[in-house]
Short mmCIF file of C-alpha atoms and ligand atoms in Angstrom, two decimals:
data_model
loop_
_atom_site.label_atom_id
_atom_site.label_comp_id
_atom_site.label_asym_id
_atom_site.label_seq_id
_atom_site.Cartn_x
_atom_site.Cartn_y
_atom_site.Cartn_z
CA UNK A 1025 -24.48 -8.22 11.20
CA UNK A 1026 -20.75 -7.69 10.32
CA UNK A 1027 -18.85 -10.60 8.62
CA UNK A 1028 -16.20 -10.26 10.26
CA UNK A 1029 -18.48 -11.20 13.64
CA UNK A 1030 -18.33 -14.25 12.12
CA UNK A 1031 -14.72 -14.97 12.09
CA UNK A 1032 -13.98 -17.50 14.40
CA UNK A 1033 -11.25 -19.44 12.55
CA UNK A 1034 -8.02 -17.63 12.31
CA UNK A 1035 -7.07 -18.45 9.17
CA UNK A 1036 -10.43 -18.01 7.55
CA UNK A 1037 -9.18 -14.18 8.52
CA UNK A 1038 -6.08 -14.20 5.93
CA UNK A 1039 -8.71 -15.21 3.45
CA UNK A 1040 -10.98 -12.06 4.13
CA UNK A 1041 -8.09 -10.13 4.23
CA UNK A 1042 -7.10 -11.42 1.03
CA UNK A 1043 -11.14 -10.55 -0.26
CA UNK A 1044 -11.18 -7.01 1.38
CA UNK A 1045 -7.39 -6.01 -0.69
CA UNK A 1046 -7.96 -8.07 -3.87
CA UNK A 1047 -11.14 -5.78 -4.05
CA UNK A 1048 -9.10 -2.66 -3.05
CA UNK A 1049 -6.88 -2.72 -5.93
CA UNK A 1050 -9.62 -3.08 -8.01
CA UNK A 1051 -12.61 -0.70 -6.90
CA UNK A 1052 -11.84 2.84 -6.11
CA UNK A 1053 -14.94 2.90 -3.33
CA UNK A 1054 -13.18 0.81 -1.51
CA UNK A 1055 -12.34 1.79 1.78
CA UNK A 1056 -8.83 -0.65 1.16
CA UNK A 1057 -7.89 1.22 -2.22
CA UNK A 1058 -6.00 3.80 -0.26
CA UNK A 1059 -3.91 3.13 2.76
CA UNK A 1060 -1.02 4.91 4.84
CA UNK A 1061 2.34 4.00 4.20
CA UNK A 1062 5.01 4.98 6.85
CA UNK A 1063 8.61 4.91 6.19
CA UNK A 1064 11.16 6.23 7.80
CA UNK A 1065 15.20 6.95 7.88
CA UNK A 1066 17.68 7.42 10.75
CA UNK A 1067 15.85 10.46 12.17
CA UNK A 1068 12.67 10.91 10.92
CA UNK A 1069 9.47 8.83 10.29
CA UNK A 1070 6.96 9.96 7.40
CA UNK A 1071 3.43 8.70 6.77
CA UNK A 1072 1.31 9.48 3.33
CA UNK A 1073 -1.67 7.98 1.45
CA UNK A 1074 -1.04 5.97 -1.43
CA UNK A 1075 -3.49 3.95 -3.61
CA UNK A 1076 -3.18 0.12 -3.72
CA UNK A 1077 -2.13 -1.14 -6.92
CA UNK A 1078 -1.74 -4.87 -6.78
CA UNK A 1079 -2.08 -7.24 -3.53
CA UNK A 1080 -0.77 -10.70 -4.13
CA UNK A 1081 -2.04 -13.62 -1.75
CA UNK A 1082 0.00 -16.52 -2.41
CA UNK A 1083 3.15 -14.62 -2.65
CA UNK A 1084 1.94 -12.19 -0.02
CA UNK A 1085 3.32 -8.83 -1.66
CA UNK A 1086 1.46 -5.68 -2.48
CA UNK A 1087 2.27 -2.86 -4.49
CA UNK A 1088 1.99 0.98 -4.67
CA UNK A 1089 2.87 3.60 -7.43
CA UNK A 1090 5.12 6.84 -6.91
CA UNK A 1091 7.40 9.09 -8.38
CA UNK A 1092 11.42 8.09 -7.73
CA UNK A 1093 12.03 12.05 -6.85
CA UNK A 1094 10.15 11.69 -4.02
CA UNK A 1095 11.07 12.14 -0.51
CA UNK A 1096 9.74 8.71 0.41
CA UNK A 1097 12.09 6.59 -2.01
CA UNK A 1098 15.34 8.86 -0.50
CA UNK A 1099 14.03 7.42 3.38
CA UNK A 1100 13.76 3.67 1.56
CA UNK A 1101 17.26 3.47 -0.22
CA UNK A 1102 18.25 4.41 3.46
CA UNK A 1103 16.06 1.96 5.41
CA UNK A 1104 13.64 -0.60 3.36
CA UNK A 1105 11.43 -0.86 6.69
CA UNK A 1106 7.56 -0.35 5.73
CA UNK A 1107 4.54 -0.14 7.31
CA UNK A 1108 1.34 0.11 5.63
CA UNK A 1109 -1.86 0.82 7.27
CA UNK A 1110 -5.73 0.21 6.24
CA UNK A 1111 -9.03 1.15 8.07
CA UNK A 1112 -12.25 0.47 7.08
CA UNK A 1113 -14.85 2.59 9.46
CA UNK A 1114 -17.36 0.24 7.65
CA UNK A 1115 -16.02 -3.46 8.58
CA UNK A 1116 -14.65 -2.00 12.17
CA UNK A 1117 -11.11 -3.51 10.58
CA UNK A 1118 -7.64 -2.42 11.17
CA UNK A 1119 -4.88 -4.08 9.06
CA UNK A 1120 -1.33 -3.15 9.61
CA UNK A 1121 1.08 -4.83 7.30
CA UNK A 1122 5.22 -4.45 8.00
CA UNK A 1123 7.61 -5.64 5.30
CA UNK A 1124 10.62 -4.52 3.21
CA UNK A 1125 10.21 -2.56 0.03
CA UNK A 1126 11.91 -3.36 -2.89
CA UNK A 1127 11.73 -0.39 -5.29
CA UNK A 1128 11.29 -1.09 -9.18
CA UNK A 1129 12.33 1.95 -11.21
CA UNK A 1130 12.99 2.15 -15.26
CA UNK A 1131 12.45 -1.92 -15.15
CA UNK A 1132 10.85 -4.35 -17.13
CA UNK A 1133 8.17 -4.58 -14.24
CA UNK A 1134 7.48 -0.92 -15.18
CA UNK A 1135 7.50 -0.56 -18.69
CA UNK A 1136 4.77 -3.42 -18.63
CA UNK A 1137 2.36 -1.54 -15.81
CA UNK A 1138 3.04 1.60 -17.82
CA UNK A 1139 1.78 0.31 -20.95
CA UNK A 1140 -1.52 -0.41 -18.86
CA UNK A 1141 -1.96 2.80 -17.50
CA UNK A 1142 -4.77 5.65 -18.45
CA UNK A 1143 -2.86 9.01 -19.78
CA UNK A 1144 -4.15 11.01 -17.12
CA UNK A 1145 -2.58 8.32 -14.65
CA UNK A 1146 0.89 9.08 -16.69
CA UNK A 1147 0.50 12.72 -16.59
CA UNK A 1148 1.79 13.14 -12.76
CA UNK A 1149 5.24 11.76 -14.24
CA UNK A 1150 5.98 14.27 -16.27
CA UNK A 1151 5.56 17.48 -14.23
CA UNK A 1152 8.47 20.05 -14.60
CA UNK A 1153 9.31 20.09 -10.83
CA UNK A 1154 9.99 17.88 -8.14
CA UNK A 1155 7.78 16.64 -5.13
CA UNK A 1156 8.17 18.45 -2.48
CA UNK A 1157 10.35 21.41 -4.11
CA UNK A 1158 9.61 25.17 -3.16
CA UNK A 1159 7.69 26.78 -6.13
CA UNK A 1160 6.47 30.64 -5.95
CA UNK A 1161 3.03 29.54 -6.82
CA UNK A 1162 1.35 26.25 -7.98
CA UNK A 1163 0.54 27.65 -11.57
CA UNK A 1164 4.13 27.10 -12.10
CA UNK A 1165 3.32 23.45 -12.48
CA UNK A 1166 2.99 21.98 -15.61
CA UNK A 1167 3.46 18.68 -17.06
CA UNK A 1168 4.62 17.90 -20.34
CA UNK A 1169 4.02 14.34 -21.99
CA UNK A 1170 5.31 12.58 -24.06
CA UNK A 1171 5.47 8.76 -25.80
CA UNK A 1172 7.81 7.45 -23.68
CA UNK A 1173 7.77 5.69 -20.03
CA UNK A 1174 8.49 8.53 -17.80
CA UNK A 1175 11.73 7.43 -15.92
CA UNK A 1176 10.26 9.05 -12.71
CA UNK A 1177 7.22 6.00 -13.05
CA UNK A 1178 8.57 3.95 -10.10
CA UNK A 1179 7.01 0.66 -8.45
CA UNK A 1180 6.96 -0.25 -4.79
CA UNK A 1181 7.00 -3.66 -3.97
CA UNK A 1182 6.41 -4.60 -0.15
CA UNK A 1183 7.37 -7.65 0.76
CA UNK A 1184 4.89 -8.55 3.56
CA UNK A 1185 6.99 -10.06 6.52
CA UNK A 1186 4.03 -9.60 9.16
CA UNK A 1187 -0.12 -8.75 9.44
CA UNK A 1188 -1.74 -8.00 12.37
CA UNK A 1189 -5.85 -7.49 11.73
CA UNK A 1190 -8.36 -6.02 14.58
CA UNK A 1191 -11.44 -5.95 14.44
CA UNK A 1192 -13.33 -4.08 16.85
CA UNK A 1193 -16.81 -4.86 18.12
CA UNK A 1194 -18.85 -4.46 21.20
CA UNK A 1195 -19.54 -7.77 21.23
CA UNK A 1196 -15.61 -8.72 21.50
CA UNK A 1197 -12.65 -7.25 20.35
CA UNK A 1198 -10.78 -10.21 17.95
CA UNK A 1199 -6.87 -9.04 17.17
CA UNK A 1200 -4.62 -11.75 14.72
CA UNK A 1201 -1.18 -12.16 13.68
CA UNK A 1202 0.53 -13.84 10.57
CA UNK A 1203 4.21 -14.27 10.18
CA UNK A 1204 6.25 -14.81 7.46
CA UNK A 1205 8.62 -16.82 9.74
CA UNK A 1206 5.64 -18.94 10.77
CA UNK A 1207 4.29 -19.26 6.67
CA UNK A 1208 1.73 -16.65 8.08
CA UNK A 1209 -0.05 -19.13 9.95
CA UNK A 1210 -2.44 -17.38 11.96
CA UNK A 1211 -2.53 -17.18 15.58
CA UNK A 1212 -5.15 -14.95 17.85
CA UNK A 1213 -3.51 -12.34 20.49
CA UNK A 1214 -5.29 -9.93 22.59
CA UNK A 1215 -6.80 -7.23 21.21
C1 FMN B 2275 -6.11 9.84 -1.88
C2 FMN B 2275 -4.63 10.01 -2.13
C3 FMN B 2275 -3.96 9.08 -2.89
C4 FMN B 2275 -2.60 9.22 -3.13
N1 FMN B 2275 -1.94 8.26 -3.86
C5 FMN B 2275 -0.61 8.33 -4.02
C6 FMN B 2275 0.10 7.28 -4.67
O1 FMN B 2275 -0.47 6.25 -5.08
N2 FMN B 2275 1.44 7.41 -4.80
C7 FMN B 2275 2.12 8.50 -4.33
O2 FMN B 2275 3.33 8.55 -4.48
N3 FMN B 2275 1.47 9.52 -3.72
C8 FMN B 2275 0.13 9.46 -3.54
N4 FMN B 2275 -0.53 10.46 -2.89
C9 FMN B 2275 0.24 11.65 -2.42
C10 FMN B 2275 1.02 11.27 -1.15
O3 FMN B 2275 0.12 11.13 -0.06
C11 FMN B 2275 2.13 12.27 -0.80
O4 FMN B 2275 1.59 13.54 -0.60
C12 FMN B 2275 3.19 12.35 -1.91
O5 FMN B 2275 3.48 11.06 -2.44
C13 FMN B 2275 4.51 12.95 -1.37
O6 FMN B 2275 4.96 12.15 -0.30
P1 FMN B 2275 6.50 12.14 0.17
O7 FMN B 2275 6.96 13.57 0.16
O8 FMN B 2275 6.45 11.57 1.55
O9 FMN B 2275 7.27 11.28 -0.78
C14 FMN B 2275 -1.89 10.33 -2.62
C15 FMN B 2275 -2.57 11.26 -1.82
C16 FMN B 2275 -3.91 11.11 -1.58
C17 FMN B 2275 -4.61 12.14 -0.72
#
């Protein structure tokens, strides 16, 4: 049987959503290490996959890694609106988290996650063209290390304002909403 069948106290559900993205971050199998993040600015709305690099529970923030050339951070210095989706096909769960981004770039906060970071996790940082720039033909991209932090290393931080978790089952759909304005204390709506 699912866990998650088991779930009949709402806020034992921020607790196994805390579980299910404290284990993201941490085990690349996961089906919560990579999620969709959607941002949009006055005209447009973008989706991508990211990977999950740090989910904090008690001061309900999570974090993701990109480069600051990208398209996405040009949509977030004009709107800081985020939404960040996870499905696991395996636990039947949906979690879609809204918040504001903060963006951390050439920081303390990022000299002391790059310092923790493999090489080969470095090496995207220092590639000789842009994200999303026209090139004639992908062998043109090359990357070039070196000792430093790459200034392009940049750290989103989403500041989670609301949750709402589904899990679907055929023996009862159960849907649940947190708000920061309530201190995310949980209440059930229908699915
Ligand atoms: C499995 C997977 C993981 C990815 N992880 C990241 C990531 O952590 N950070 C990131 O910036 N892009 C990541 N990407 C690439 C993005 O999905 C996207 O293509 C890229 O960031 C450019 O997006 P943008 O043009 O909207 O800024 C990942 C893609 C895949 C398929």
């Amino acid at each position: 049987m699912n866990p998650n069948e088991n779930l009949n106290d709402v806020n034992e559900i921020l607790e196994s959503i805390n579980r299910v993205l404290s284990r993201g971050v941490k085990d690349r199998h996961s089906d919560y290490h990579t999620f969709s993040v959607a941002t949009s600015d006055a005209n447009l709305v973008n989706n991508r996959t990211v990977v999950l690099r740090e989910f904090n529970h008690d001061k309900k923030y999570l974090c993701y890694h990109t480069n600051f050339s990208s398209e996405k951070i040009s949509e977030l210095k004009k709107n800081n609106n985020i939404a960040c989706l996870f499905y696991s096909k395996k636990d039947k769960i949906q979690i879609r988290i809204n918040g504001k981004a903060q963006i951390n770039n050439n920081n303390q906060l990022c000299e002391q996650k790059w310092k923790a970071m493999s090489d080969l996790s470095k090496l995207c940082y220092f590639q000789n063209h842009n994200p999303g720039r026209k090139i004639a033909n992908p062998n043109e991209v090359k990357q070039s290390p070196n000792d430093s932090m790459s200034k392009l290393f940049t750290i989103i931080n989403v500041d989670i304002e609301k949750i709402d978790w589904l899990y679907l089952s055929r023996h009862g759909h159960k849907r649940a909403f947190f708000l920061k304005k309530n201190n995310f204390d949980g209440y059930w709506v229908a699915p």
